[in-house]
Every structure is written in structure tokens, then in C-alpha cells.
PDB file of C-alpha atoms in Angstrom:
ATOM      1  CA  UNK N   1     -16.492  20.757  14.675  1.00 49.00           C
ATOM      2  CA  UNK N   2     -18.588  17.417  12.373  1.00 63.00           C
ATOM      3  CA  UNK N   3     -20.397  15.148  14.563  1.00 77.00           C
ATOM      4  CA  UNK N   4     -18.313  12.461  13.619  1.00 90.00           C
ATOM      5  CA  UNK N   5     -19.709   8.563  13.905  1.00 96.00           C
ATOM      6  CA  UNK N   6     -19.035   5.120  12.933  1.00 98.00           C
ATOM      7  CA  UNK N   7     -21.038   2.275  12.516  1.00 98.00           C
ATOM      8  CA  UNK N   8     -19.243  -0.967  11.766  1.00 98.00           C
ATOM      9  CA  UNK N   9     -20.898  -3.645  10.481  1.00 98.00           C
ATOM     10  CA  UNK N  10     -19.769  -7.427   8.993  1.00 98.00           C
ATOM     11  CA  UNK N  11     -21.382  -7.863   5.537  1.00 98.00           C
ATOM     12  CA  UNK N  12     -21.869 -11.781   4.711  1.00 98.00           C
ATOM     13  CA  UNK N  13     -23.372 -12.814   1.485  1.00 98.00           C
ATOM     14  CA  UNK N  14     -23.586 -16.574   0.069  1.00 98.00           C
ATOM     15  CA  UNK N  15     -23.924 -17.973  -3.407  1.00 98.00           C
ATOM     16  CA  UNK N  16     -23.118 -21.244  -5.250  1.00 98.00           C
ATOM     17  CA  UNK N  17     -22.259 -20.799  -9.286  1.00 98.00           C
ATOM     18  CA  UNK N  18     -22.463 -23.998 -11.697  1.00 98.00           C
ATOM     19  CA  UNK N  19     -19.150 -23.508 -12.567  1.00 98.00           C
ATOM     20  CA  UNK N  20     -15.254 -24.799 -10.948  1.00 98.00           C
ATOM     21  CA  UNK N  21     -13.321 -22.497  -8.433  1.00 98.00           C
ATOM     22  CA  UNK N  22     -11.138 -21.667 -11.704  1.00 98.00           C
ATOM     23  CA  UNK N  23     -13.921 -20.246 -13.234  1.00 97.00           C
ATOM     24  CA  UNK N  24     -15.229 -18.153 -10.808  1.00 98.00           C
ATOM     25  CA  UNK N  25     -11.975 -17.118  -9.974  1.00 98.00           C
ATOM     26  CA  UNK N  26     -11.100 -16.060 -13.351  1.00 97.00           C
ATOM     27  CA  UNK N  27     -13.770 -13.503 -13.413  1.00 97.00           C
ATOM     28  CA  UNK N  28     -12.023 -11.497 -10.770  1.00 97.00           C
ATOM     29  CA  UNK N  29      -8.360 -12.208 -12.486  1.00 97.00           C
ATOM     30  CA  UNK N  30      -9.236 -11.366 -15.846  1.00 96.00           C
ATOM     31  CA  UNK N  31      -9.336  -7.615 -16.258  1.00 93.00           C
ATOM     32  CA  UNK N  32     -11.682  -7.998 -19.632  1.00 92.00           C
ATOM     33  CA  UNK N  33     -14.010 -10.629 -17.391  1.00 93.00           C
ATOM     34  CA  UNK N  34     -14.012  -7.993 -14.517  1.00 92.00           C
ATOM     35  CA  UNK N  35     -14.930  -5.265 -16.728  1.00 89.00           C
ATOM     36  CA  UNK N  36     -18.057  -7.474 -17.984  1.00 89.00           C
ATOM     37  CA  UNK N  37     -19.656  -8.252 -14.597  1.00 91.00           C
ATOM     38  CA  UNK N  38     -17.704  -5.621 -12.158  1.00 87.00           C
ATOM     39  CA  UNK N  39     -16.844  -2.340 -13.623  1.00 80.00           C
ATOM     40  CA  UNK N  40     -19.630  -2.300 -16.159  1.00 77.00           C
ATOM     41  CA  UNK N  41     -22.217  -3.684 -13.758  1.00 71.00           C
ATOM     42  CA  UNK N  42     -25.869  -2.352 -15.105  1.00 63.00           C
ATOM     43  CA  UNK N  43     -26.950   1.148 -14.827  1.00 67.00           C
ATOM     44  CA  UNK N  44     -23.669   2.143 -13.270  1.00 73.00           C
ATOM     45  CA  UNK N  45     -21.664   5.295 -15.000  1.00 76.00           C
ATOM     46  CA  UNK N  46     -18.004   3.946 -14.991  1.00 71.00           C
ATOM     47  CA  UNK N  47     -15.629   6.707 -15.663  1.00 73.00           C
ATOM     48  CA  UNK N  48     -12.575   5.266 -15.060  1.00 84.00           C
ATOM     49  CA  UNK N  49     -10.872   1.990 -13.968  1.00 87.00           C
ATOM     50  CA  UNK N  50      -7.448   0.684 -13.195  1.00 92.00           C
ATOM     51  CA  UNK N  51      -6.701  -2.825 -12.934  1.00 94.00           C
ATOM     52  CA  UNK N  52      -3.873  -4.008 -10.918  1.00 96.00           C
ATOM     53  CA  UNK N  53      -4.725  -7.687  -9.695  1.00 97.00           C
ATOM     54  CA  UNK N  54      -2.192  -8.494  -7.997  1.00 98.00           C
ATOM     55  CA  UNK N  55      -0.665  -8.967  -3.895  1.00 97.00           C
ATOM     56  CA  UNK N  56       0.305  -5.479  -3.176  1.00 95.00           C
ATOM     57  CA  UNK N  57      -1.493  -4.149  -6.409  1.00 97.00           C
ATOM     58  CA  UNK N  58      -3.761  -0.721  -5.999  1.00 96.00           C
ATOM     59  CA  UNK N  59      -6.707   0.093  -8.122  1.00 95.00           C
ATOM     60  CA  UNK N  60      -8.633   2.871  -8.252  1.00 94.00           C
ATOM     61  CA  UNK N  61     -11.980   3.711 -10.066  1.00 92.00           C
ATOM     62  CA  UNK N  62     -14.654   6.216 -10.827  1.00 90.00           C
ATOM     63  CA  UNK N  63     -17.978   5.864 -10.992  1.00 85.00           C
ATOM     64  CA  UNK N  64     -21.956   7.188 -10.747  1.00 83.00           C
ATOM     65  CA  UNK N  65     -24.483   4.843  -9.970  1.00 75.00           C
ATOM     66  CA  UNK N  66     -26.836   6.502 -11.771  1.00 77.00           C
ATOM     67  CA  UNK N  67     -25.997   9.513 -15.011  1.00 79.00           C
ATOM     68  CA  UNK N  68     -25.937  12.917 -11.987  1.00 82.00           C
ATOM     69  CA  UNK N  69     -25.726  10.968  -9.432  1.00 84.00           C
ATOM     70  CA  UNK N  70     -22.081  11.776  -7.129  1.00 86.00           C
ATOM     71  CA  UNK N  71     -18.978  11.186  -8.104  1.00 90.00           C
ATOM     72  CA  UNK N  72     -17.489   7.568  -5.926  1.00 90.00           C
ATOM     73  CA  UNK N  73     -13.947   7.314  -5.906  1.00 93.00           C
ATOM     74  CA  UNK N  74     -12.910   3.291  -5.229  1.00 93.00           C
ATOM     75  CA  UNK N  75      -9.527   2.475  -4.236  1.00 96.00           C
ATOM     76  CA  UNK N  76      -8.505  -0.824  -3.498  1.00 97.00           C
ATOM     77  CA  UNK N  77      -5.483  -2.722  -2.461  1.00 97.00           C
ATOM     78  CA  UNK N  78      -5.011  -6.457  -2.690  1.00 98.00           C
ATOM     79  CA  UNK N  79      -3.131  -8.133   0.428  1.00 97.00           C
ATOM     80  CA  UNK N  80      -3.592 -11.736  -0.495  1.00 98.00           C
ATOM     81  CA  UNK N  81      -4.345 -13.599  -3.625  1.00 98.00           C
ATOM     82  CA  UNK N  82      -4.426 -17.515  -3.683  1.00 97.00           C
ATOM     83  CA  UNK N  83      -5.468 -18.414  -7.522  1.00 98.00           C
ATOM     84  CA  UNK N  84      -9.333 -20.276  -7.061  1.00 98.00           C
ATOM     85  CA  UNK N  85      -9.536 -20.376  -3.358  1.00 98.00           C
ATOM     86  CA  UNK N  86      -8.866 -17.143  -1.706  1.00 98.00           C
ATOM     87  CA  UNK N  87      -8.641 -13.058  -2.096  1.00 98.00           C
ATOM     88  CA  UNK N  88      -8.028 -10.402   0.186  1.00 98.00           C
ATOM     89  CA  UNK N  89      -8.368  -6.561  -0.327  1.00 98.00           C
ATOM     90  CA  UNK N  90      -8.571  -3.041   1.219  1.00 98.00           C
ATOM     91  CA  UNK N  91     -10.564  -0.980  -0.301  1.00 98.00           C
ATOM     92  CA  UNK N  92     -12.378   2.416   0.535  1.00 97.00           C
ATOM     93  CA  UNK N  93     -14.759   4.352  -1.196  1.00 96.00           C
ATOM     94  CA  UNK N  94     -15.293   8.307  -0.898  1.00 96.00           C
ATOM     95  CA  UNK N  95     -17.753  10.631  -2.560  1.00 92.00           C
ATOM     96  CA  UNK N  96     -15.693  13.472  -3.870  1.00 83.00           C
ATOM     97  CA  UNK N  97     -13.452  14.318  -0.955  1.00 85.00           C
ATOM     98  CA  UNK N  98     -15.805  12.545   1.902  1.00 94.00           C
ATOM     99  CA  UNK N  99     -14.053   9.430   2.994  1.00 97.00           C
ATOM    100  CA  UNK N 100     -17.699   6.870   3.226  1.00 97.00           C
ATOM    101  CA  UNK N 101     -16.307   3.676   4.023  1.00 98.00           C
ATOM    102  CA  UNK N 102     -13.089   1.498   4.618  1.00 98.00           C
ATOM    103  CA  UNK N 103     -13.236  -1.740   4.612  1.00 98.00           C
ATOM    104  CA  UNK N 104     -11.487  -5.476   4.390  1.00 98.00           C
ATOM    105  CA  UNK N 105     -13.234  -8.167   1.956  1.00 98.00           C
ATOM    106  CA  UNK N 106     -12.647 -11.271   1.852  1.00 98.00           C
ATOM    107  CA  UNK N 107     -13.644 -14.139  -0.990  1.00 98.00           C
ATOM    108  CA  UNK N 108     -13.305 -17.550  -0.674  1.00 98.00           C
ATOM    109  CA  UNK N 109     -13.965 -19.899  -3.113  1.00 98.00           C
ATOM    110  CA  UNK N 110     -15.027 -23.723  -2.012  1.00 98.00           C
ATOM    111  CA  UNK N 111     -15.213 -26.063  -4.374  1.00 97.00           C
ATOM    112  CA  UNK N 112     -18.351 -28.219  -3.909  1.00 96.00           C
ATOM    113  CA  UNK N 113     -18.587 -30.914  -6.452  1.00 93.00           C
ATOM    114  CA  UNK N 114     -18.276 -29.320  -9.910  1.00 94.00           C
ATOM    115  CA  UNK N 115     -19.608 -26.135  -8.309  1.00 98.00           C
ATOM    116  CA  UNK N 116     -18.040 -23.131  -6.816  1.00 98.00           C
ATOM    117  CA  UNK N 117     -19.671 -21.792  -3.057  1.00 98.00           C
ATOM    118  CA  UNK N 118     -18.598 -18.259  -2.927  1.00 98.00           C
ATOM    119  CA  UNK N 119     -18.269 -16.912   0.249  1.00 98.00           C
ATOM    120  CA  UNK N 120     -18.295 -12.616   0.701  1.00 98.00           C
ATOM    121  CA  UNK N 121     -17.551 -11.172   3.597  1.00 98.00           C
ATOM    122  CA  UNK N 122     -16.873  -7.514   3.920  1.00 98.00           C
ATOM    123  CA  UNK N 123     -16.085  -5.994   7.776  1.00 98.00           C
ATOM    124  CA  UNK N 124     -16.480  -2.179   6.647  1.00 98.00           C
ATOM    125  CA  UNK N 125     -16.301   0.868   9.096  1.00 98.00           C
ATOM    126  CA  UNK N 126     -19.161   2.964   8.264  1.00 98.00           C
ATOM    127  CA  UNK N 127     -17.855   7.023   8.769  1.00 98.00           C
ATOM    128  CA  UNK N 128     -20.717   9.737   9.837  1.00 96.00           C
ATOM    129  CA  UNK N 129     -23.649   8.404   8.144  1.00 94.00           C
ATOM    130  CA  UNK N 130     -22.751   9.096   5.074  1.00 92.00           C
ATOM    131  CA  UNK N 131     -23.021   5.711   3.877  1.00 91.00           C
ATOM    132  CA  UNK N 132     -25.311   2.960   5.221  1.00 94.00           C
ATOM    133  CA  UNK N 133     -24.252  -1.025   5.337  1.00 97.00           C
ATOM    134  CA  UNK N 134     -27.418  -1.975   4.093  1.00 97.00           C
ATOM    135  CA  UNK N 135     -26.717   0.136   1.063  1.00 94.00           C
ATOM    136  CA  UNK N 136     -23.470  -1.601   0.662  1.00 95.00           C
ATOM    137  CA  UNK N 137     -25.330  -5.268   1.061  1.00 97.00           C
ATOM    138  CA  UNK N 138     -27.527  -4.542  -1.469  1.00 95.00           C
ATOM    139  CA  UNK N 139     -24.644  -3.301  -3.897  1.00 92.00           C
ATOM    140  CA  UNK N 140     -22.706  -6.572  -3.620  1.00 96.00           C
ATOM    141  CA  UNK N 141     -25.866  -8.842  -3.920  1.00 96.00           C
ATOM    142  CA  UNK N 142     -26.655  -6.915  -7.572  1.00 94.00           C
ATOM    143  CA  UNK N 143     -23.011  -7.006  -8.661  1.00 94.00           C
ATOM    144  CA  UNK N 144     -22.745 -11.033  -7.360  1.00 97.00           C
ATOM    145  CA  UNK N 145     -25.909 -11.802  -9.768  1.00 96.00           C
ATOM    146  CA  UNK N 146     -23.604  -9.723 -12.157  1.00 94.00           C
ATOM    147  CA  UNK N 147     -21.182 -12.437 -11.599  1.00 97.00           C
ATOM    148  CA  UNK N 148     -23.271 -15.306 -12.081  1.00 97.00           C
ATOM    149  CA  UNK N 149     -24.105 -13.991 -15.755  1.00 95.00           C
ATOM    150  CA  UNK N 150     -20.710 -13.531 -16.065  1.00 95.00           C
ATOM    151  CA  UNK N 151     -19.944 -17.055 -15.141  1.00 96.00           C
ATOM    152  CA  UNK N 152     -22.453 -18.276 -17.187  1.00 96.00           C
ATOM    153  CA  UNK N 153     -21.161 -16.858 -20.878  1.00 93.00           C
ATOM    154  CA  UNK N 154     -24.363 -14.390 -20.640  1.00 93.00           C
ATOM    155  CA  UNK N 155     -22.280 -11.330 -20.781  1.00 88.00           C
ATOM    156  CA  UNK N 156     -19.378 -12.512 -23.203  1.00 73.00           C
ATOM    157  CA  UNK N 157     -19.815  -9.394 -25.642  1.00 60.00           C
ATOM    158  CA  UNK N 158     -22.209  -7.471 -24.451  1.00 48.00           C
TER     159      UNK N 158
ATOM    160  CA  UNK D   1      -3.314 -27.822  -1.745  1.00 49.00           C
ATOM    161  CA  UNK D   2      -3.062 -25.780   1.768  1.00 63.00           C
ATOM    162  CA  UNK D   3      -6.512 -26.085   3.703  1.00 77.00           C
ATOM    163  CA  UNK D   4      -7.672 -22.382   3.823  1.00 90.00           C
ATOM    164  CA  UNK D   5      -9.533 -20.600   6.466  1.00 96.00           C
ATOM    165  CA  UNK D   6     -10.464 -17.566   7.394  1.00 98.00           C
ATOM    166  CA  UNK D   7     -11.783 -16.248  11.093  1.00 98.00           C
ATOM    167  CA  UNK D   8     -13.658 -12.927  10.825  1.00 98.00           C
ATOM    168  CA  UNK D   9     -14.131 -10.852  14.296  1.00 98.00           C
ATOM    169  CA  UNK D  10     -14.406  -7.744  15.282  1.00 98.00           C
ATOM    170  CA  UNK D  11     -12.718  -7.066  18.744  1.00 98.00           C
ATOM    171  CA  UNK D  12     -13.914  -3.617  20.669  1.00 98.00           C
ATOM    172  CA  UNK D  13     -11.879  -2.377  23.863  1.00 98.00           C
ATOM    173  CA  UNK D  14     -12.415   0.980  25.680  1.00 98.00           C
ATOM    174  CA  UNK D  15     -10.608   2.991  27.953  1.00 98.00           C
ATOM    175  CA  UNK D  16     -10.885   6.038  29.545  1.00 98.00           C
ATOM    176  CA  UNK D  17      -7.786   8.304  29.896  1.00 98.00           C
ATOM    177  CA  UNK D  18      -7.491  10.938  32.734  1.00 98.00           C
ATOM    178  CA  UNK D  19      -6.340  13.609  29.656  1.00 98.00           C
ATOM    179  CA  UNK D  20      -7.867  15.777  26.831  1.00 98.00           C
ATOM    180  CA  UNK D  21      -8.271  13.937  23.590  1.00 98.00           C
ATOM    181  CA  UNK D  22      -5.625  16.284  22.372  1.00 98.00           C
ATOM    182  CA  UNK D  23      -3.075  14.641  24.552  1.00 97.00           C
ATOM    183  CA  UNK D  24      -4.028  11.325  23.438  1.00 98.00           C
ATOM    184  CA  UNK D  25      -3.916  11.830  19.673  1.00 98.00           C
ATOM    185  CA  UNK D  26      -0.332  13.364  20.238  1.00 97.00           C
ATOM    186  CA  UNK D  27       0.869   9.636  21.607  1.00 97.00           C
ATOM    187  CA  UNK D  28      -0.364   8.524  18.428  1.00 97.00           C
ATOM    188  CA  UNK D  29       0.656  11.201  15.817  1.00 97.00           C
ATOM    189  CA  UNK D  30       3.999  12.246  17.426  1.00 96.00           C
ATOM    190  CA  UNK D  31       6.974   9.592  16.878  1.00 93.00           C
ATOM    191  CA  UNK D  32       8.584   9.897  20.201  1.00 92.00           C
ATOM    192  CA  UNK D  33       5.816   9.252  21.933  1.00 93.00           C
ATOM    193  CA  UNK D  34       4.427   6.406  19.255  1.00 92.00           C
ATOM    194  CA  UNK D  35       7.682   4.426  20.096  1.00 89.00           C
ATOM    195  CA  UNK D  36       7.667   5.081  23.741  1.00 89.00           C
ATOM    196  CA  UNK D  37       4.033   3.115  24.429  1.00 91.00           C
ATOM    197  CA  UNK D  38       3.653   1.492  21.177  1.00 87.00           C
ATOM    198  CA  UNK D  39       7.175   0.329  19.375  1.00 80.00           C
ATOM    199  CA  UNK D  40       8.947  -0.109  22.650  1.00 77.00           C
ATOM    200  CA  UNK D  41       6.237  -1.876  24.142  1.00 71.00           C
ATOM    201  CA  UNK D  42       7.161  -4.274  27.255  1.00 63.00           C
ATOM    202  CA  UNK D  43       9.041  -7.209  26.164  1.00 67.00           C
ATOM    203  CA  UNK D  44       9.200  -7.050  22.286  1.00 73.00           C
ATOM    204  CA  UNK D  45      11.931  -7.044  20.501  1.00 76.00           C
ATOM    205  CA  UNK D  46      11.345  -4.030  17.703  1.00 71.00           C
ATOM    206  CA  UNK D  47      14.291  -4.228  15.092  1.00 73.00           C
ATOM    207  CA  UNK D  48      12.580  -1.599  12.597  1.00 84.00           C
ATOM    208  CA  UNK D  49       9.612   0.901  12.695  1.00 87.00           C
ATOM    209  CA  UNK D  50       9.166   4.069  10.260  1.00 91.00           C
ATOM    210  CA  UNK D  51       6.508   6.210  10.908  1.00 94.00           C
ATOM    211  CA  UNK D  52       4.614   8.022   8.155  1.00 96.00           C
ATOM    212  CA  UNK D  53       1.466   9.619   9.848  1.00 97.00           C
ATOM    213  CA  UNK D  54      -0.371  10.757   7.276  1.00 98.00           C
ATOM    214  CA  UNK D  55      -3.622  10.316   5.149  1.00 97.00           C
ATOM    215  CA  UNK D  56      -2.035   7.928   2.814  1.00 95.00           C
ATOM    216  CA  UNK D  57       0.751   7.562   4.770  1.00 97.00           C
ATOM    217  CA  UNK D  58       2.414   3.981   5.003  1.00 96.00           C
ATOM    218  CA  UNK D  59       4.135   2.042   7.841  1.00 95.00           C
ATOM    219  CA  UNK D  60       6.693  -0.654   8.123  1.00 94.00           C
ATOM    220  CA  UNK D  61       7.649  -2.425  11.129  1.00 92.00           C
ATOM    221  CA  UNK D  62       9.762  -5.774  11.987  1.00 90.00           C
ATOM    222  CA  UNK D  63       9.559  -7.350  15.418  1.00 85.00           C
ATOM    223  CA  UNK D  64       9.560  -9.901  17.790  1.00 83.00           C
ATOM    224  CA  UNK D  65       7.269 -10.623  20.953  1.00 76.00           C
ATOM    225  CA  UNK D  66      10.480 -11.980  23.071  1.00 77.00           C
ATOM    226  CA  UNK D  67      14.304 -12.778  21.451  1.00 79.00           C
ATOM    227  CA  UNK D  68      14.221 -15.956  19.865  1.00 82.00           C
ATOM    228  CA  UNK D  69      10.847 -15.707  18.558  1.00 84.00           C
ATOM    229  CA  UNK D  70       9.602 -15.359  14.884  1.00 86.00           C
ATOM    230  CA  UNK D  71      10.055 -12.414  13.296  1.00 90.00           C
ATOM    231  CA  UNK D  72       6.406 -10.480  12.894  1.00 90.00           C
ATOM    232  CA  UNK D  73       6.316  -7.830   9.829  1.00 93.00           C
ATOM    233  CA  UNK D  74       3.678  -5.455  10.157  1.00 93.00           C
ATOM    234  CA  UNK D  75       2.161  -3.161   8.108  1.00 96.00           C
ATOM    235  CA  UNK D  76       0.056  -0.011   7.952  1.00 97.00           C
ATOM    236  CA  UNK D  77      -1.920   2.052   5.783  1.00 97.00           C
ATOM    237  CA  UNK D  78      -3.493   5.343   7.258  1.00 98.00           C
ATOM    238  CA  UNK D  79      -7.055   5.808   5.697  1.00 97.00           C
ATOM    239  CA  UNK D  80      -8.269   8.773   7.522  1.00 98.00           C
ATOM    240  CA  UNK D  81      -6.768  10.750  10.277  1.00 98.00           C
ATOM    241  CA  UNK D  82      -8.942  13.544  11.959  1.00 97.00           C
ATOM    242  CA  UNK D  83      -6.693  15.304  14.670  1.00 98.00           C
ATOM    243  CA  UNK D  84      -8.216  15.120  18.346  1.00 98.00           C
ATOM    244  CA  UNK D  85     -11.482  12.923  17.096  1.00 98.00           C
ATOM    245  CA  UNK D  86     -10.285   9.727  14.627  1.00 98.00           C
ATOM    246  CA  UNK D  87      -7.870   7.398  13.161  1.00 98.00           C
ATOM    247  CA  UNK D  88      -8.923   4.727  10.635  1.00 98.00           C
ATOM    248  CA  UNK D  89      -6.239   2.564   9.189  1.00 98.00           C
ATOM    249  CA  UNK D  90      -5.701  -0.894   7.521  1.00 98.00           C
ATOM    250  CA  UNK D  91      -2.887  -2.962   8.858  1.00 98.00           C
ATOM    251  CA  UNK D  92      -1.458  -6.639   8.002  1.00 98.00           C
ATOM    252  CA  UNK D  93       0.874  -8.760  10.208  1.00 96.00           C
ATOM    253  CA  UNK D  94       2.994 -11.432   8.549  1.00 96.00           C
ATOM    254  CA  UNK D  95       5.216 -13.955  10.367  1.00 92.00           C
ATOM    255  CA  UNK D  96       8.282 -14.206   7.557  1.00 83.00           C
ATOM    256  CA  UNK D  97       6.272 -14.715   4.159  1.00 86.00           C
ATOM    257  CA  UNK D  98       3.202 -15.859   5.774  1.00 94.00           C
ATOM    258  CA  UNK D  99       0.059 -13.132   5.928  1.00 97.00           C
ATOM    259  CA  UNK D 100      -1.466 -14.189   9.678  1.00 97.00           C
ATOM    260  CA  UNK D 101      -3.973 -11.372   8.810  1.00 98.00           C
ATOM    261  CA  UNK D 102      -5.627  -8.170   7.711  1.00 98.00           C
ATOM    262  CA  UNK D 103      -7.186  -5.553   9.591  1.00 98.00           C
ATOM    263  CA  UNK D 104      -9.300  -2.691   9.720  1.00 98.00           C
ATOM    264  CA  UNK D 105      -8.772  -0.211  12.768  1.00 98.00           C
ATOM    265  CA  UNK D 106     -10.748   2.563  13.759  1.00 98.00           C
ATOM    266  CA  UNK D 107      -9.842   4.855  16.933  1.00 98.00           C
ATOM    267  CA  UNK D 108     -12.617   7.312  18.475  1.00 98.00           C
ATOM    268  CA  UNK D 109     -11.465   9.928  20.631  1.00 98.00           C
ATOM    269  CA  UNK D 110     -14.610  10.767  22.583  1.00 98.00           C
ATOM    270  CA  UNK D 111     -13.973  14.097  25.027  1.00 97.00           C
ATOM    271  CA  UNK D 112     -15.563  13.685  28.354  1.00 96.00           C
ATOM    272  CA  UNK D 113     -14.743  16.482  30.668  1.00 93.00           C
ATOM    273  CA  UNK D 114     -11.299  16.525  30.659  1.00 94.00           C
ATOM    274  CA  UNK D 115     -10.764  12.879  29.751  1.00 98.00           C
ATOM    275  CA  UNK D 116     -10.813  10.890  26.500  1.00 98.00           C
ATOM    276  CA  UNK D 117     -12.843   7.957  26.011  1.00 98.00           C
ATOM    277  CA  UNK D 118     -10.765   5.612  23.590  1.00 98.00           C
ATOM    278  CA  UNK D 119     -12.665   3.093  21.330  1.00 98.00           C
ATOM    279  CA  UNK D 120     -10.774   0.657  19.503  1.00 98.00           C
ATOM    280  CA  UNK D 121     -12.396  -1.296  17.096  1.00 98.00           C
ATOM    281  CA  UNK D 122     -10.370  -3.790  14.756  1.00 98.00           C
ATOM    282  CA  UNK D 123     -12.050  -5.897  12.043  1.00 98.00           C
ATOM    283  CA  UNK D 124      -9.871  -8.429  11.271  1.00 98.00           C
ATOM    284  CA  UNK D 125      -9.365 -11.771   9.035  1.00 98.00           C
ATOM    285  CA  UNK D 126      -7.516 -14.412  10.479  1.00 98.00           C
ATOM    286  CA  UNK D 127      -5.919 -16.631   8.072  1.00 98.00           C
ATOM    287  CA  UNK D 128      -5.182 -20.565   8.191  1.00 96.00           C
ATOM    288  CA  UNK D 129      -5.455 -20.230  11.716  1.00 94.00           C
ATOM    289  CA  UNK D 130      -1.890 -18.842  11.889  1.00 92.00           C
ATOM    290  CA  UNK D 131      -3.029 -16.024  14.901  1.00 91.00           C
ATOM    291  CA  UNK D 132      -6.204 -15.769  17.020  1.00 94.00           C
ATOM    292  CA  UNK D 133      -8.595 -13.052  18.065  1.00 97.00           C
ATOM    293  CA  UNK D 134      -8.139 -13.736  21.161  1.00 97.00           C
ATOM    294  CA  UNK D 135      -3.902 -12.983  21.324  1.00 94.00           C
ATOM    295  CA  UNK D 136      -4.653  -9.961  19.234  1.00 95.00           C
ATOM    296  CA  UNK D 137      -7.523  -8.652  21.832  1.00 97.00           C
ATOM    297  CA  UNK D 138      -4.893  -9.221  24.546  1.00 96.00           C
ATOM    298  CA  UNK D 139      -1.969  -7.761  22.407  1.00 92.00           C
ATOM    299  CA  UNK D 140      -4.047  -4.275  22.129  1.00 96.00           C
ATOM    300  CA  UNK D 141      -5.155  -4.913  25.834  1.00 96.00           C
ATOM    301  CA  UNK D 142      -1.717  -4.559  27.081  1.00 94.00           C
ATOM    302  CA  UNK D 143      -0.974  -1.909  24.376  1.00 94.00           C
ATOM    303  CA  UNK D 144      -3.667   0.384  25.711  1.00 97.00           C
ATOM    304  CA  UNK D 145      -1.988   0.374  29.204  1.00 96.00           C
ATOM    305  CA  UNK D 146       0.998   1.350  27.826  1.00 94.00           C
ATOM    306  CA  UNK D 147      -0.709   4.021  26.381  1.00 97.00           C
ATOM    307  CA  UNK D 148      -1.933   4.967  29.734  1.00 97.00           C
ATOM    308  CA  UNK D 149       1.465   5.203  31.016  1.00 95.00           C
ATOM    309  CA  UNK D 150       2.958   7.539  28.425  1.00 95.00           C
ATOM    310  CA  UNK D 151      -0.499   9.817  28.830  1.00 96.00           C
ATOM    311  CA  UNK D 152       0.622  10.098  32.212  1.00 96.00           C
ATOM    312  CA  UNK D 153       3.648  11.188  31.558  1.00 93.00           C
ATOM    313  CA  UNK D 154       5.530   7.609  33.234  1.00 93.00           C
ATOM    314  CA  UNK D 155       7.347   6.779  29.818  1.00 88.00           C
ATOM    315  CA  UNK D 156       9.267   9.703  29.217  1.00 73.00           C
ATOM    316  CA  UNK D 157      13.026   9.477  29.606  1.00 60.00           C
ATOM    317  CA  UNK D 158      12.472   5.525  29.720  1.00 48.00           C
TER     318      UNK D 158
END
């Protein structure tokens, strides 16, 4: 019988983009803008994505971090979308047939002045080890620096 | 515009049952026994519940805490189910169109002797301040002594 464990953790990262709530928002929305900053985020090996933005929508994607590296296998499902303030999703993420993580994230979008606070905050359940929080941490504070290029124009075309 | 809000927690009860984890899973995995302790708990008013217990599997349920209340709509969507040793599931509860919140559950059936210690960890959003922690903490609080109940046997034939 696996030693089974679970560490659960709450993930909460911070940032503020020069940019409205619209904006920000947009780049989740937008299936070419998510591509940009998300799916294509740098280094990563994306196989295969499936947008479905929408409440109730499912996506699922493929990906290496690195060329070798293990196949991930990302599926998400959205519970709650309010356009520029808030988004809710499922998602879980396995490594070939190894269940890692499942998890409920949360955005929120404040609009401070003519800037957008961005609020993450993931409550994932951690499943034998095979996966670490930190890991995950680090992951979303790359792919939100992702976003702020994105926000910025920097990755229109690339 | 609807002031948003979210309240993240993470509530963690325990209990220790006087029966092998294998008896305990079966409350959860077998029907009869799911809607003895859990859809015909004390009080509520259940008008719908289909069971799908399954990896993948999803559940529906309508119901009220007492007649004459609001009608609750829940929701659930087994990630991973390991017989005898772990559930992990996401699960939503609505009240009419409303989403009060999302959740991530994880069950551990930990053998000890002959008894199973339960842990029940939920990871939940709260929305707009629609439901607290603190009901949902006591809502599983009376739902594990249900449980108790129907592991010893007191809830069959009710």
C-alpha cells in the first residue's frame, strides 16, 4: 500500500500593474493574450491547450517545463467569472497518471487609481510529496511577471 | 457595481471512529449509506441528490437547512478517490443563482488499531460575505456525528 500524505498550504502572492482592472482582466479573457503571457510562458514546452473561459467552462493543457522534463496534465474549471474584478477556478495538475495537486484560485482585481492590485490566492492540497507548495509559489510569481509584460504591450507578437 | 469579497480559510476537524477505515469509506462511497448520515441529515430538507462516486464523477444536490428556508444548490466534483485511505473533491454551494462559495475537500482515513482517524480539511472561498467559515465548520461538525451514528450501525432502517 503508498504512504499516502497531504500537505495543504494557502499560496498568496501580490502585485500592482500600471494598467485598469479591464486590462488586466483581459489578459486572462482573451485566449490570444493568455497564450502570450500564460500558455507560452518562457522556457515552458506547451503541447497542447484548450481554452474555455467561461463559468462552468473546463480546460485542459499539456505541458514540460523544460524539453524531457515530465509530462503535466492541467485541468481547470472556472466556477465564477465577474468581468475586471473577480475569477474563480478548480484546477488540478497531474504528472502522467499521478494526481500532484488540486486546488481553488482565486483573482481579484482592485482597482487603485488608474492601476490594477492583483490579488492571487491559491488554497492547494498538496498529495504524497510529489509536488511541493513552494514549487508552486515560485511558478505563479514567474508566470505573474509574465503578466506584467503582457500588460505592458512587451509580448504583443512575440 | 457589487462590492466583492472574498474570505479564504481552511477549516480542519478530526474524529476518531470506533471502526476500520474500510467501514468508514463505505458510508461515503455506498449511496444508502451516503443519504442515511449525509443527505438525510437532521433537519434539512433534501429535495434532490444524485450520486456519482467516481474519479471524475459529478454531484448535484438541492436543499434546504429547515422548510421555508432558501434553497442551497450544491455541487461536487470528485478529484481523487483512493478506497480505504482518501477522498479529494471540489464542491460549490449556491443559494438560487448566487455562488456563496468554492471548496476544496480532502478526507484522510488514518487506520489506528481497529479505528479510523478522520481528517477533514476544506479550503474554501467565501464570497461577498454570503456564508461564513464558521456555519460551514459547524455544518461538517454536526455532519461528522452523523457519520458516527451510521458507523455504528444507529441509522439503518431510519
Amino acid at each position: 500500500m503508498t504512504e499516502r500524505s497531504v500537505a495543504h498550504a494557502t499560496i498568496h502572492l501580490e502585485r500592482v500593474y500600471d494598467a485598469a482592472p479591464a486590462r488586466v482582466f483581459a489578459a486572462f479573457s482573451d485566449p490570444a493574450a493568455s497564450d502570450r503571457w500564460f500558455v507560452a510562458a518562457e522556457g515552458w514546452e506547451m503541447t497542447e491547450y484548450d481554452h474555455d473561459f467561461r463559468e462552468g467552462g473546463r480546460e485542459t493543457g499539456r505541458f514540460a517545463v523544460k524539453k524531457g522534463d515530465p509530462v503535466i496534465y492541467n485541468q481547470t474549471h472556472y466556477h465564477q467569472i465577474v468581468p475586471d474584478q473577480r475569477i474563480v477556478y478548480a484546477y488540478t495538475m497531474a504528472q502522467e497518471d499521478t494526481l500532484m495537486s488540486a486546488s481553488m484560485l482565486t483573482l481579484e482585481f482592485k482597482a487603485e487609481g488608474g492601476k490594477t492590485r492583483l490579488l492571487l490566492t491559491e488554497q492547494g492540497a498538496f498529495l504524497d510529496g510529489v509536488d511541493q507548495p513552494a514549487n508552486r509559489e515560485a511558478g505563479w510569481s514567474e508566470l505573474l511577471d509574465s503578466l506584467g509584460r503582457e500588460v505592458r504591450g512587451e509580448l504583443v507578437g512575440a
